XYZ file of C-alpha atoms in Angstrom:
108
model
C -6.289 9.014 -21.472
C -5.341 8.152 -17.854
C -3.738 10.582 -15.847
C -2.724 10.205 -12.421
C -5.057 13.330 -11.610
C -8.379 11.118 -12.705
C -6.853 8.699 -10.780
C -6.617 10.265 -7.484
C -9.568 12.242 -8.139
C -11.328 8.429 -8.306
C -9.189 6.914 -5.604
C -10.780 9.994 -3.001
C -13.566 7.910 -2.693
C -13.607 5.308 0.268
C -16.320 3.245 -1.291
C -13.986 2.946 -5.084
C -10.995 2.407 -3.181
C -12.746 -0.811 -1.582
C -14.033 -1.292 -5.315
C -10.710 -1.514 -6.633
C -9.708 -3.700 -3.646
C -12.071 -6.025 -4.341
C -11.730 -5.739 -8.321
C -8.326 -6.454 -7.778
C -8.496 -9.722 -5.521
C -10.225 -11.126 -8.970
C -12.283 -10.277 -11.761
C -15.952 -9.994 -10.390
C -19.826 -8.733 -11.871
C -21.678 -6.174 -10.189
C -24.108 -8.221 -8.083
C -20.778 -10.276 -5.914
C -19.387 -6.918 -5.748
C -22.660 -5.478 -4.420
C -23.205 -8.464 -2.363
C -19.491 -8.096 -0.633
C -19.847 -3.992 0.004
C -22.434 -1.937 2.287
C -24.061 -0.414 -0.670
C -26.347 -0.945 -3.445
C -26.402 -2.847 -6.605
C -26.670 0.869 -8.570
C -24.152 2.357 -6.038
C -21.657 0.013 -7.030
C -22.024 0.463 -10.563
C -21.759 4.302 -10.569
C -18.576 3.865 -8.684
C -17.412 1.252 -11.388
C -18.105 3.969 -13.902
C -16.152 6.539 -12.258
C -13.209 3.766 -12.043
C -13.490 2.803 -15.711
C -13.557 6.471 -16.703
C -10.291 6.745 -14.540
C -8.725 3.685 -16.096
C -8.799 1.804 -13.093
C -10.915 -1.000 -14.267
C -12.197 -2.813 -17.298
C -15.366 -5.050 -18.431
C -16.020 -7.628 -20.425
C -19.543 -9.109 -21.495
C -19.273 -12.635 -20.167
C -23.129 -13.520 -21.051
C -25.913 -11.451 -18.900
C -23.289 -9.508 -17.119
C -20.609 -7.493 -17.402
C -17.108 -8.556 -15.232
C -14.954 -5.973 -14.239
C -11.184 -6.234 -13.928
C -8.262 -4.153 -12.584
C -6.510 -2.203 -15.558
C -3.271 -2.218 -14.873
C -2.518 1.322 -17.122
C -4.184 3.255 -14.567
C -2.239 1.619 -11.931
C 0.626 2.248 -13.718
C -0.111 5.997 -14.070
C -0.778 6.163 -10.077
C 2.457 4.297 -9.741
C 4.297 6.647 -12.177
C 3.446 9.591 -10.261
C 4.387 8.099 -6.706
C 7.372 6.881 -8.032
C 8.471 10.642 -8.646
C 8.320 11.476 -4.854
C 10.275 8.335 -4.144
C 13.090 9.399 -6.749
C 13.094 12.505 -5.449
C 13.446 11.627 -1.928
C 16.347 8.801 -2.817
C 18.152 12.014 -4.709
C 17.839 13.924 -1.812
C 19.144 11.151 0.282
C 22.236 10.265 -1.901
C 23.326 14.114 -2.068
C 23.541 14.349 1.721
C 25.031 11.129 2.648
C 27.517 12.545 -0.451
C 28.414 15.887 1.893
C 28.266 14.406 5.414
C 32.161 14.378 6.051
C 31.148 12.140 8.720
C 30.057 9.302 6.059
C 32.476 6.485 6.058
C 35.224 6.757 2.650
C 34.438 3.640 0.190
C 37.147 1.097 0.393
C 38.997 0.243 -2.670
């Protein structure tokens, strides 16, 4: 299950989060991900693996190799739990433009 914890926990990484990036320009194997970061072939897998696990990313056998894709539930969770602080901030906002007597009346 994908939690926005095991997402953030995933996303601390600098290395995954230019993973992700590059997962999420288009669906790529291993070795063009390896070939487009400063890291190795195995490096790049183990942070695939820690993505996957996170929900982040998918694969799919496409002959010898296995493509990886952005999975958009894990965004989703990420997105869930930012979207809280932004409710919570437009809230805030609407109650004290609601009590500033300053605030201009609405017009019929």
């Amino acid at each position: 299950m994908t939690t926005y914890g095991t997402v953030l926990d995933a996303l601390g990484d600098p290395t995954r989060r230019s993973v992700l990036e590059l997962v999420a320009e288009r669906p790529q194997p291993v070795g063009e991900l390896a070939a487009r970061l400063p890291v190795s072939r195995p490096a790049v897998s183990q942070h695939l693996r820690v993505l996957k696990d996170a929900g982040l990313v998918t694969d799919t056998a496409v002959g010898t190799q296995r493509v990886y894709r952005l999975d958009t539930r894990g965004v989703a969770a990420l997105r869930a739990y930012l979207d809280r602080f932004w409710d919570d901030s437009l809230a805030a906002y609407a109650r004290a433009v609601e009590q500033d007597p300053a605030a201009p009346e609405e017009r019929p």
